[in-house]
Amino acid sequence: MFVCIRHFHSGKPDHESQGSDTDWAPSLHLEHTQVKATTPEVAGVDSISAAVILNDHDYCLSPSDGERSLDCQSPDSVPSEFVYTKENEGPEEKMKRYQWERRRENWVSKPLFQPSHDPPEHLLKCSADHCPGTSKAKENIPVPKKANDEPHQSHRQLQAEYGYLRQELDALQAENQMLKEELEKSKFSYANVKCNARQLLFFTGFTSVIFHWLLTKINDSVERISQKLGQEDHLLVVLMKLRLGLNNTDLAYRFNESTATISDICRSWIPTMAIILRPLIKWPSREAIRRNMPDIFDPNFTKCRCIMDFAEISIARPSNLTARAQTWSTYKHNNTIKYLITFTPAGAISFLSPGWGGQVSDRQITYDSGFLGRLEPRDQIIAERVFQIRSELAAQGATFRIPHFARRKKQLSAHELETSRQLSRVRIHVERVLGRWKDFKILQSVIPLSQVDMLDDVVVLCSALTNLCKSVVPKSKQ
């Protein structure tokens, strides 16, 4: 870079003058500017220095000898464009150089002599390529304490935040693991239900002792359908379907299985269990009935052999017109399947007929079911309402006893009124047994057409399981 110095009295560049070597200097950019002296001291000098703005620097030459002063405190000091720094300079030298750079910046921003017009903008901008010493000096400027502490403080804050987030992550992972364990424990299975005797009694109607007895009785005859469910879970599915009347979709959701798997379990286990447990529905001998006769039947109904009723179970409306007509019940006003069922005075189910369409008469079911062949002479049959079977029972030597008010008589005699009251007291206990049988909610629900073919097995199984329950009829004092 070259600097051009002019004399004010001649107005010519120094390289054109014939003066000494101190009258000129090489310059990269030449700017001819006439500068007037603004002070008396400067005006009285024949040859003074001219100020040339070059790359944001004002170069001033001494009016006496024309040489630059390297002392930054001297009034003849000239900011140098070439700054030399040593890598091993001490803190004091760095501070002096920093102060010198600050003064140089002030000289650049406030020139000693104001030119007559503003210099070009590109001359006022200094880049790192033109001023390598300046960038070098800025790199060695000491960093203030506040600026040095801010990164450390931010680092400490980030570490504290990281520690907090780490603790929160550990807590969430522990909670997730705990929820997984609770979910595994809350999975619906016999292993979780058996821990609470009340829950097991609600879902199955039996205690754990009877449940294991049933499992032992049928374990060798049934097939394991699902590998995910154990034999206890298979039995629990069947008992819950009978006891609570749940559909297959509900059971599939509870046991985390498909609906098809639950259907296969029911279709495989219910018929097998019905065959195995059918002997529990037994017609007792007359001596056995008298031995277990409750006190409430004495002394007027000591010859009572059974209490009979016709139970009707609703089914879905068949699409076939013939089947729809055969299953229509005028008593229930619905499509039903009718069964003849009898109870002993002690409350056990002693006879169960196959299912018939609701349109079939009570007489035909009584005659075709084989019930009449089990009766003996002088047996008493008690019923709640009038059935058109009196003549058939009389042919077997049996007596049919019903309350007199069921015959719709306008006026009852004193004897008929007392007999009807006694029959009503006996009938209350029978209603309890019938209610125990109907505790299996599947018998009170509407059976889908796809499951009507299993209805006989379902009724047999519910009747056999009812006989396993504790009797609701008071025991005899004997």
Short mmCIF file of C-alpha atoms in Angstrom, two decimals:
data_model
loop_
_atom_site.label_atom_id
_atom_site.label_comp_id
_atom_site.label_asym_id
_atom_site.label_seq_id
_atom_site.Cartn_x
_atom_site.Cartn_y
_atom_site.Cartn_z
CA MET A 1 0.00 0.00 0.00
CA PHE A 2 1.30 3.46 -0.88
CA VAL A 3 0.57 6.80 0.77
CA CYS A 4 0.72 10.05 -1.11
CA ILE A 5 1.65 13.26 0.76
CA ARG A 6 1.05 16.70 -0.76
CA HIS A 7 2.24 20.27 0.04
CA PHE A 8 -0.52 22.80 0.58
CA HIS A 9 1.43 25.67 -0.88
CA SER A 10 2.04 23.99 -4.26
CA GLY A 11 -1.01 21.67 -4.51
CA LYS A 12 1.08 19.06 -6.37
CA PRO A 13 1.78 15.54 -5.45
CA ASP A 14 5.12 14.87 -3.84
CA HIS A 15 6.22 12.41 -6.49
CA GLU A 16 6.17 15.34 -8.95
CA SER A 17 8.19 17.68 -6.68
CA GLN A 18 11.94 17.80 -6.62
CA GLY A 19 12.17 17.98 -2.82
CA SER A 20 13.79 15.64 -0.35
CA ASP A 21 12.85 12.01 0.24
CA THR A 22 10.64 13.02 3.15
CA ASP A 23 8.27 14.92 0.87
CA TRP A 24 6.67 11.85 -0.67
CA ALA A 25 5.45 8.38 0.21
CA PRO A 26 4.07 5.56 -1.94
CA SER A 27 0.26 5.33 -2.00
CA LEU A 28 -2.26 2.82 -3.37
CA HIS A 29 -5.10 5.33 -3.58
CA LEU A 30 -4.46 9.02 -4.51
CA GLU A 31 -6.91 11.62 -3.35
CA HIS A 32 -6.11 15.29 -4.15
CA THR A 33 -7.73 17.34 -1.45
CA GLN A 34 -7.08 21.00 -0.63
CA VAL A 35 -7.09 21.41 3.14
CA LYS A 36 -7.14 24.84 4.76
CA ALA A 37 -5.46 25.56 8.03
CA THR A 38 -8.03 26.17 10.75
CA THR A 39 -5.64 27.32 13.50
CA PRO A 40 -3.06 30.13 13.63
CA GLU A 41 -0.29 27.71 14.38
CA VAL A 42 -0.96 25.66 11.27
CA ALA A 43 -1.49 28.72 9.05
CA GLY A 44 1.92 30.09 9.87
CA VAL A 45 3.82 27.11 8.63
CA ASP A 46 5.16 27.10 5.05
CA SER A 47 5.05 23.36 4.59
CA ILE A 48 2.72 21.29 6.78
CA SER A 49 1.42 17.79 6.67
CA ALA A 50 -1.64 16.96 4.67
CA ALA A 51 -4.29 14.55 5.92
CA VAL A 52 -5.26 11.84 3.56
CA ILE A 53 -8.06 9.44 4.47
CA LEU A 54 -7.14 5.97 3.34
CA ASN A 55 -8.81 2.85 4.63
CA ASP A 56 -10.18 4.58 7.76
CA HIS A 57 -6.66 5.91 8.76
CA ASP A 58 -5.39 9.49 9.05
CA TYR A 59 -1.64 9.68 8.51
CA CYS A 60 0.02 12.77 9.94
CA LEU A 61 3.65 13.60 9.30
CA SER A 62 5.65 15.75 11.62
CA PRO A 63 6.00 19.35 10.38
CA SER A 64 9.56 19.38 11.63
CA ASP A 65 11.29 16.34 10.22
CA GLY A 66 8.52 14.48 8.34
CA GLU A 67 9.09 11.18 10.17
CA ARG A 68 6.48 9.12 11.95
CA SER A 69 6.62 8.73 15.72
CA LEU A 70 6.18 5.22 17.14
CA ASP A 71 5.21 6.57 20.56
CA CYS A 72 1.42 6.54 20.84
CA GLN A 73 1.60 9.24 23.55
CA SER A 74 3.46 11.64 21.34
CA PRO A 75 1.45 14.36 19.48
CA ASP A 76 3.43 13.42 16.38
CA SER A 77 2.26 9.78 16.59
CA VAL A 78 0.97 8.42 13.34
CA PRO A 79 -1.29 5.34 13.36
CA SER A 80 0.50 2.61 11.52
CA GLU A 81 -1.23 0.29 9.10
CA PHE A 82 1.30 -2.44 9.78
CA VAL A 83 0.96 -3.72 13.33
CA TYR A 84 3.50 -6.25 14.51
CA THR A 85 2.66 -8.38 17.54
CA LYS A 86 4.72 -11.00 19.27
CA GLU A 87 3.21 -14.24 20.33
CA ASN A 88 5.03 -14.20 23.67
CA GLU A 89 4.25 -10.61 24.64
CA GLY A 90 3.12 -10.09 28.23
CA PRO A 91 -0.15 -8.76 29.64
CA GLU A 92 1.20 -5.21 29.92
CA GLU A 93 2.21 -5.10 26.25
CA LYS A 94 -1.19 -6.48 25.27
CA MET A 95 -2.95 -3.84 27.33
CA LYS A 96 -0.82 -1.07 25.81
CA ARG A 97 -1.57 -2.37 22.34
CA TYR A 98 -5.30 -2.58 23.19
CA GLN A 99 -5.26 1.05 24.39
CA TRP A 100 -3.38 2.07 21.27
CA GLU A 101 -5.99 0.33 19.09
CA ARG A 102 -8.78 2.14 20.91
CA ARG A 103 -7.07 5.49 20.32
CA ARG A 104 -6.52 4.59 16.71
CA GLU A 105 -10.23 3.88 16.32
CA ASN A 106 -11.01 7.28 17.81
CA TRP A 107 -8.60 8.96 15.36
CA VAL A 108 -10.24 7.15 12.48
CA SER A 109 -13.75 8.14 13.54
CA LYS A 110 -12.66 11.75 14.28
CA PRO A 111 -9.99 12.88 11.81
CA LEU A 112 -7.66 15.70 12.69
CA PHE A 113 -8.57 17.73 9.60
CA GLN A 114 -12.02 17.61 8.05
CA PRO A 115 -11.78 17.35 4.25
CA SER A 116 -13.82 19.66 2.05
CA HIS A 117 -16.04 16.78 0.87
CA ASP A 118 -16.88 13.32 2.16
CA PRO A 119 -14.60 10.55 0.95
CA PRO A 120 -16.02 7.62 -1.01
CA GLU A 121 -17.79 4.98 1.09
CA HIS A 122 -15.53 2.17 -0.08
CA LEU A 123 -12.53 4.09 1.35
CA LEU A 124 -14.14 4.31 4.80
CA LYS A 125 -14.64 0.55 5.08
CA CYS A 126 -11.72 -1.47 6.27
CA SER A 127 -11.62 -5.18 5.68
CA ALA A 128 -9.47 -7.83 7.23
CA ASP A 129 -7.57 -8.21 3.94
CA HIS A 130 -6.46 -4.56 4.02
CA CYS A 131 -5.81 -4.51 7.75
CA PRO A 132 -4.37 -7.85 8.82
CA GLY A 133 -2.86 -6.29 11.90
CA THR A 134 -6.25 -5.11 13.10
CA SER A 135 -7.83 -8.58 13.03
CA LYS A 136 -4.77 -9.95 14.74
CA ALA A 137 -5.08 -7.34 17.42
CA LYS A 138 -8.78 -8.06 17.98
CA GLU A 139 -8.04 -11.73 18.53
CA ASN A 140 -5.69 -10.87 21.38
CA ILE A 141 -8.12 -8.48 23.12
CA PRO A 142 -8.79 -9.72 26.72
CA VAL A 143 -12.31 -11.11 27.32
CA PRO A 144 -14.29 -9.35 30.10
CA LYS A 145 -15.11 -11.39 33.24
CA LYS A 146 -18.87 -11.17 32.69
CA ALA A 147 -18.60 -12.54 29.16
CA ASN A 148 -16.32 -15.30 30.44
CA ASP A 149 -18.72 -16.32 33.28
CA GLU A 150 -21.87 -16.47 31.15
CA PRO A 151 -20.95 -19.74 29.35
CA HIS A 152 -20.05 -21.39 32.67
CA GLN A 153 -23.35 -20.30 34.18
CA SER A 154 -25.28 -21.59 31.17
CA HIS A 155 -23.40 -24.88 31.41
CA ARG A 156 -24.32 -25.24 35.09
CA GLN A 157 -27.98 -24.50 34.30
CA LEU A 158 -28.01 -27.11 31.54
CA GLN A 159 -26.43 -29.65 33.88
CA ALA A 160 -29.07 -28.96 36.53
CA GLU A 161 -31.84 -29.25 33.95
CA TYR A 162 -30.35 -32.49 32.65
CA GLY A 163 -30.27 -33.91 36.16
CA TYR A 164 -33.92 -32.98 36.71
CA LEU A 165 -34.98 -34.51 33.40
CA ARG A 166 -32.98 -37.64 34.18
CA GLN A 167 -34.76 -38.03 37.53
CA GLU A 168 -38.13 -37.52 35.84
CA LEU A 169 -37.24 -40.13 33.21
CA ASP A 170 -36.27 -42.65 35.90
CA ALA A 171 -39.53 -42.00 37.75
CA LEU A 172 -41.58 -42.48 34.58
CA GLN A 173 -39.74 -45.70 33.74
CA ALA A 174 -40.38 -47.05 37.25
CA GLU A 175 -44.06 -46.10 37.00
CA ASN A 176 -44.30 -47.76 33.59
CA GLN A 177 -42.81 -50.97 34.95
CA MET A 178 -45.20 -50.90 37.90
CA LEU A 179 -48.19 -50.40 35.59
CA LYS A 180 -47.05 -53.31 33.45
CA GLU A 181 -46.89 -55.53 36.53
CA GLU A 182 -50.33 -54.37 37.66
CA LEU A 183 -51.72 -54.99 34.18
CA GLU A 184 -50.29 -58.48 34.22
CA LYS A 185 -51.85 -59.10 37.61
CA SER A 186 -55.20 -57.63 36.53
CA LYS A 187 -55.39 -59.88 33.48
CA PHE A 188 -58.61 -61.82 33.65
CA SER A 189 -57.80 -65.43 34.46
CA TYR A 190 -58.57 -68.05 37.05
CA ALA A 191 -55.24 -67.40 38.76
CA ASN A 192 -56.39 -63.86 39.60
CA VAL A 193 -60.05 -64.68 40.32
CA LYS A 194 -59.40 -67.54 42.73
CA CYS A 195 -57.64 -65.19 45.15
CA ASN A 196 -61.00 -63.70 46.08
CA ALA A 197 -63.65 -66.24 47.11
CA ARG A 198 -66.45 -63.72 46.68
CA GLN A 199 -65.40 -62.94 43.11
CA LEU A 200 -65.18 -66.64 42.26
CA LEU A 201 -68.66 -67.20 43.69
CA PHE A 202 -70.00 -64.29 41.65
CA PHE A 203 -68.48 -65.40 38.34
CA THR A 204 -69.11 -69.14 38.66
CA GLY A 205 -71.62 -69.65 41.48
CA PHE A 206 -69.28 -72.15 43.17
CA THR A 207 -66.51 -72.23 45.71
CA SER A 208 -62.97 -73.19 44.79
CA VAL A 209 -63.53 -76.72 46.16
CA ILE A 210 -66.44 -77.44 43.81
CA PHE A 211 -64.59 -75.72 40.95
CA HIS A 212 -61.61 -78.06 41.30
CA TRP A 213 -63.93 -81.05 41.68
CA LEU A 214 -65.58 -80.16 38.38
CA LEU A 215 -62.21 -79.71 36.70
CA THR A 216 -61.06 -83.10 37.96
CA LYS A 217 -64.31 -84.74 36.81
CA ILE A 218 -64.11 -83.47 33.21
CA ASN A 219 -60.39 -82.93 32.71
CA ASP A 220 -59.79 -86.23 30.92
CA SER A 221 -62.77 -85.84 28.58
CA VAL A 222 -62.40 -82.28 27.30
CA GLU A 223 -59.97 -80.81 24.80
CA ARG A 224 -57.75 -77.79 25.29
CA ILE A 225 -58.71 -75.37 22.52
CA SER A 226 -56.47 -72.35 23.22
CA GLN A 227 -52.82 -72.72 24.11
CA LYS A 228 -52.85 -69.31 25.80
CA LEU A 229 -55.53 -70.41 28.28
CA GLY A 230 -55.16 -73.19 30.80
CA GLN A 231 -57.76 -75.82 31.64
CA GLU A 232 -58.96 -73.71 34.57
CA ASP A 233 -59.50 -70.76 32.23
CA HIS A 234 -61.46 -72.94 29.79
CA LEU A 235 -63.80 -74.02 32.58
CA LEU A 236 -64.05 -70.44 33.81
CA VAL A 237 -65.14 -69.32 30.32
CA VAL A 238 -67.93 -71.92 30.24
CA LEU A 239 -69.18 -71.17 33.75
CA MET A 240 -69.15 -67.42 33.17
CA LYS A 241 -71.16 -67.85 29.98
CA LEU A 242 -73.77 -69.89 31.84
CA ARG A 243 -73.78 -67.92 35.06
CA LEU A 244 -73.65 -64.35 33.69
CA GLY A 245 -75.11 -64.94 30.23
CA LEU A 246 -72.18 -63.17 28.53
CA ASN A 247 -71.87 -63.28 24.77
CA ASN A 248 -68.75 -64.53 23.04
CA THR A 249 -67.47 -61.05 22.21
CA ASP A 250 -67.47 -60.04 25.86
CA LEU A 251 -65.67 -63.21 26.90
CA ALA A 252 -63.14 -62.79 24.10
CA TYR A 253 -62.31 -59.29 25.33
CA ARG A 254 -61.99 -60.39 28.96
CA PHE A 255 -59.67 -63.30 28.20
CA ASN A 256 -57.79 -61.56 25.37
CA GLU A 257 -58.85 -64.16 22.83
CA SER A 258 -60.69 -64.15 19.53
CA THR A 259 -64.46 -64.62 19.33
CA ALA A 260 -63.97 -67.76 17.25
CA THR A 261 -61.80 -69.31 19.97
CA ILE A 262 -64.42 -68.62 22.66
CA SER A 263 -67.10 -70.14 20.42
CA ASP A 264 -64.98 -73.24 19.87
CA ILE A 265 -64.44 -73.61 23.63
CA CYS A 266 -68.17 -73.42 24.36
CA ARG A 267 -69.14 -75.79 21.56
CA SER A 268 -66.52 -78.30 22.66
CA TRP A 269 -66.92 -78.15 26.44
CA ILE A 270 -70.67 -77.63 27.02
CA PRO A 271 -71.89 -80.86 25.32
CA THR A 272 -69.13 -82.88 26.99
CA MET A 273 -69.87 -81.43 30.41
CA ALA A 274 -73.61 -82.05 29.91
CA ILE A 275 -72.99 -85.74 29.21
CA ILE A 276 -70.66 -86.15 32.20
CA LEU A 277 -72.86 -84.25 34.69
CA ARG A 278 -76.24 -85.56 33.48
CA PRO A 279 -76.31 -88.28 36.22
CA LEU A 280 -76.60 -85.49 38.80
CA ILE A 281 -80.22 -85.05 37.65
CA LYS A 282 -81.64 -88.17 39.31
CA TRP A 283 -85.18 -89.33 40.01
CA PRO A 284 -85.06 -90.33 43.70
CA SER A 285 -86.94 -93.17 45.29
CA ARG A 286 -89.98 -92.61 47.49
CA GLU A 287 -88.05 -93.65 50.60
CA ALA A 288 -85.25 -91.17 49.87
CA ILE A 289 -87.78 -88.36 49.44
CA ARG A 290 -89.51 -89.15 52.71
CA ARG A 291 -86.18 -89.35 54.51
CA ASN A 292 -85.29 -85.81 53.36
CA MET A 293 -88.78 -84.33 53.55
CA PRO A 294 -88.73 -80.75 54.97
CA ASP A 295 -90.94 -80.02 57.97
CA ILE A 296 -93.02 -77.54 56.01
CA PHE A 297 -94.51 -80.42 53.98
CA ASP A 298 -95.79 -82.17 57.11
CA PRO A 299 -98.42 -83.30 57.76
CA ASN A 300 -100.56 -82.54 54.72
CA PHE A 301 -98.04 -83.20 51.90
CA THR A 302 -96.03 -86.15 53.13
CA LYS A 303 -96.85 -88.07 49.92
CA CYS A 304 -95.51 -85.31 47.68
CA ARG A 305 -93.24 -86.89 45.08
CA CYS A 306 -92.28 -83.77 43.13
CA ILE A 307 -93.26 -80.24 42.22
CA MET A 308 -93.57 -79.70 38.50
CA ASP A 309 -93.37 -76.65 36.25
CA PHE A 310 -92.97 -75.78 32.58
CA ALA A 311 -90.07 -73.45 31.86
CA GLU A 312 -89.89 -71.51 28.61
CA ILE A 313 -86.65 -69.99 27.30
CA SER A 314 -86.84 -67.23 24.71
CA ILE A 315 -85.02 -67.58 21.41
CA ALA A 316 -84.45 -65.24 18.50
CA ARG A 317 -87.20 -65.04 15.93
CA PRO A 318 -86.60 -67.74 13.27
CA SER A 319 -86.59 -66.72 9.64
CA ASN A 320 -88.32 -69.93 8.62
CA LEU A 321 -92.08 -69.54 8.88
CA THR A 322 -92.67 -73.13 10.00
CA ALA A 323 -90.10 -72.88 12.80
CA ARG A 324 -91.52 -69.49 13.76
CA ALA A 325 -95.00 -70.98 14.11
CA GLN A 326 -93.79 -74.02 16.06
CA THR A 327 -91.86 -71.97 18.60
CA TRP A 328 -94.49 -69.29 19.21
CA SER A 329 -95.77 -69.31 22.79
CA THR A 330 -99.20 -67.87 23.57
CA TYR A 331 -98.28 -67.78 27.28
CA LYS A 332 -94.99 -65.80 26.82
CA HIS A 333 -96.01 -64.02 23.58
CA ASN A 334 -92.61 -64.81 22.17
CA ASN A 335 -90.72 -67.54 20.36
CA THR A 336 -89.64 -70.01 23.03
CA ILE A 337 -88.38 -73.51 23.74
CA LYS A 338 -90.42 -75.29 26.44
CA TYR A 339 -89.09 -77.74 29.06
CA LEU A 340 -90.81 -79.83 31.71
CA ILE A 341 -88.86 -79.61 34.96
CA THR A 342 -89.61 -81.15 38.36
CA PHE A 343 -88.17 -80.55 41.85
CA THR A 344 -88.07 -82.77 44.91
CA PRO A 345 -89.44 -81.39 48.20
CA ALA A 346 -85.84 -80.95 49.33
CA GLY A 347 -85.19 -78.63 46.38
CA ALA A 348 -83.21 -80.80 43.94
CA ILE A 349 -84.02 -81.00 40.22
CA SER A 350 -85.22 -84.56 39.66
CA PHE A 351 -86.46 -84.57 36.06
CA LEU A 352 -85.83 -82.54 32.90
CA SER A 353 -87.45 -83.16 29.55
CA PRO A 354 -85.96 -82.37 26.12
CA GLY A 355 -86.82 -79.04 24.58
CA TRP A 356 -90.02 -78.52 22.60
CA GLY A 357 -91.35 -75.65 20.61
CA GLY A 358 -93.44 -73.16 22.55
CA GLN A 359 -96.55 -74.07 20.51
CA VAL A 360 -96.56 -77.66 21.86
CA SER A 361 -99.14 -78.30 24.58
CA ASP A 362 -98.28 -79.22 28.16
CA ARG A 363 -100.14 -82.54 27.82
CA GLN A 364 -98.09 -83.62 24.83
CA ILE A 365 -94.79 -82.79 26.54
CA THR A 366 -95.87 -84.66 29.70
CA TYR A 367 -96.87 -87.71 27.72
CA ASP A 368 -93.89 -87.79 25.26
CA SER A 369 -91.14 -86.89 27.73
CA GLY A 370 -91.48 -90.12 29.76
CA PHE A 371 -92.42 -88.33 32.97
CA LEU A 372 -95.58 -90.38 33.54
CA GLY A 373 -93.61 -93.63 33.55
CA ARG A 374 -91.67 -92.53 36.66
CA LEU A 375 -94.74 -92.03 38.83
CA GLU A 376 -96.09 -94.56 41.34
CA PRO A 377 -99.57 -94.95 42.80
CA ARG A 378 -100.54 -92.50 45.57
CA ASP A 379 -97.87 -90.00 44.52
CA GLN A 380 -98.78 -86.36 44.86
CA ILE A 381 -97.77 -83.84 42.21
CA ILE A 382 -97.88 -80.18 43.22
CA ALA A 383 -98.09 -77.38 40.64
CA GLU A 384 -98.61 -73.64 40.76
CA ARG A 385 -101.09 -73.28 37.94
CA VAL A 386 -103.53 -75.46 36.07
CA PHE A 387 -102.03 -77.88 33.57
CA GLN A 388 -104.26 -80.01 31.36
CA ILE A 389 -102.66 -83.23 32.60
CA ARG A 390 -104.99 -84.30 35.39
CA SER A 391 -106.40 -87.25 33.50
CA GLU A 392 -102.93 -88.51 32.50
CA LEU A 393 -101.76 -88.37 36.13
CA ALA A 394 -104.88 -90.10 37.32
CA ALA A 395 -104.19 -92.93 34.91
CA GLN A 396 -100.90 -93.52 36.79
CA GLY A 397 -102.60 -93.40 40.20
CA ALA A 398 -101.10 -90.02 41.06
CA THR A 399 -102.86 -86.99 42.52
CA PHE A 400 -102.56 -83.50 41.07
CA ARG A 401 -102.59 -80.73 43.71
CA ILE A 402 -102.92 -77.05 42.75
CA PRO A 403 -104.21 -74.02 44.71
CA HIS A 404 -107.95 -73.58 44.43
CA PHE A 405 -107.69 -69.93 43.46
CA ALA A 406 -105.84 -71.08 40.33
CA ARG A 407 -109.11 -72.62 39.14
CA ARG A 408 -110.69 -69.16 39.04
CA LYS A 409 -113.52 -70.00 41.39
CA LYS A 410 -115.54 -67.03 42.58
CA GLN A 411 -116.04 -68.32 46.09
CA LEU A 412 -113.79 -70.66 48.12
CA SER A 413 -114.88 -72.72 51.07
CA ALA A 414 -113.01 -72.66 54.35
CA HIS A 415 -111.37 -75.99 53.63
CA GLU A 416 -110.31 -74.90 50.13
CA LEU A 417 -108.96 -71.64 51.48
CA GLU A 418 -106.83 -73.43 54.10
CA THR A 419 -105.56 -75.97 51.59
CA SER A 420 -104.63 -73.19 49.15
CA ARG A 421 -102.75 -71.36 51.93
CA GLN A 422 -100.75 -74.50 52.77
CA LEU A 423 -99.91 -75.07 49.12
CA SER A 424 -98.75 -71.49 48.81
CA ARG A 425 -96.35 -71.90 51.73
CA VAL A 426 -94.89 -74.99 50.11
CA ARG A 427 -94.71 -73.26 46.74
CA ILE A 428 -92.57 -70.45 48.20
CA HIS A 429 -89.70 -72.86 48.81
CA VAL A 430 -90.09 -74.32 45.36
CA GLU A 431 -89.87 -70.82 43.89
CA ARG A 432 -86.56 -70.46 45.67
CA VAL A 433 -85.26 -73.60 43.98
CA LEU A 434 -86.56 -72.39 40.63
CA GLY A 435 -84.88 -69.04 41.27
CA ARG A 436 -81.61 -70.86 41.98
CA TRP A 437 -81.95 -72.56 38.60
CA LYS A 438 -82.70 -69.25 36.90
CA ASP A 439 -79.66 -67.66 38.51
CA PHE A 440 -77.91 -68.90 35.41
CA LYS A 441 -78.59 -65.76 33.36
CA ILE A 442 -78.26 -67.58 30.07
CA LEU A 443 -81.69 -69.12 30.76
CA GLN A 444 -83.21 -65.63 31.01
CA SER A 445 -81.56 -64.20 27.92
CA VAL A 446 -82.66 -64.47 24.30
CA ILE A 447 -80.73 -67.35 22.75
CA PRO A 448 -79.35 -66.59 19.25
CA LEU A 449 -80.40 -68.91 16.47
CA SER A 450 -76.78 -70.01 16.03
CA GLN A 451 -76.81 -71.46 19.57
CA VAL A 452 -80.27 -73.03 19.67
CA ASP A 453 -78.78 -76.40 18.76
CA MET A 454 -76.84 -76.34 22.07
CA LEU A 455 -79.78 -75.22 24.20
CA ASP A 456 -80.66 -78.71 25.46
CA ASP A 457 -77.08 -79.23 26.65
CA VAL A 458 -77.10 -75.81 28.25
CA VAL A 459 -80.30 -76.52 30.19
CA VAL A 460 -79.03 -79.93 31.32
CA LEU A 461 -75.72 -78.44 32.44
CA CYS A 462 -77.42 -75.61 34.36
CA SER A 463 -79.74 -78.12 36.07
CA ALA A 464 -76.85 -80.37 37.06
CA LEU A 465 -74.84 -77.44 38.39
CA THR A 466 -77.89 -76.27 40.38
CA ASN A 467 -77.96 -79.62 42.19
CA LEU A 468 -74.34 -79.00 43.23
CA CYS A 469 -75.35 -75.82 45.05
CA LYS A 470 -76.55 -75.70 48.63
CA SER A 471 -80.27 -76.33 49.08
CA VAL A 472 -82.45 -73.34 49.84
CA VAL A 473 -85.26 -75.40 51.37
CA PRO A 474 -85.10 -75.68 55.20
CA LYS A 475 -83.87 -79.04 56.42
CA SER A 476 -85.97 -81.42 58.47
CA LYS A 477 -85.58 -81.35 62.24
CA GLN A 478 -84.87 -85.06 62.13
#
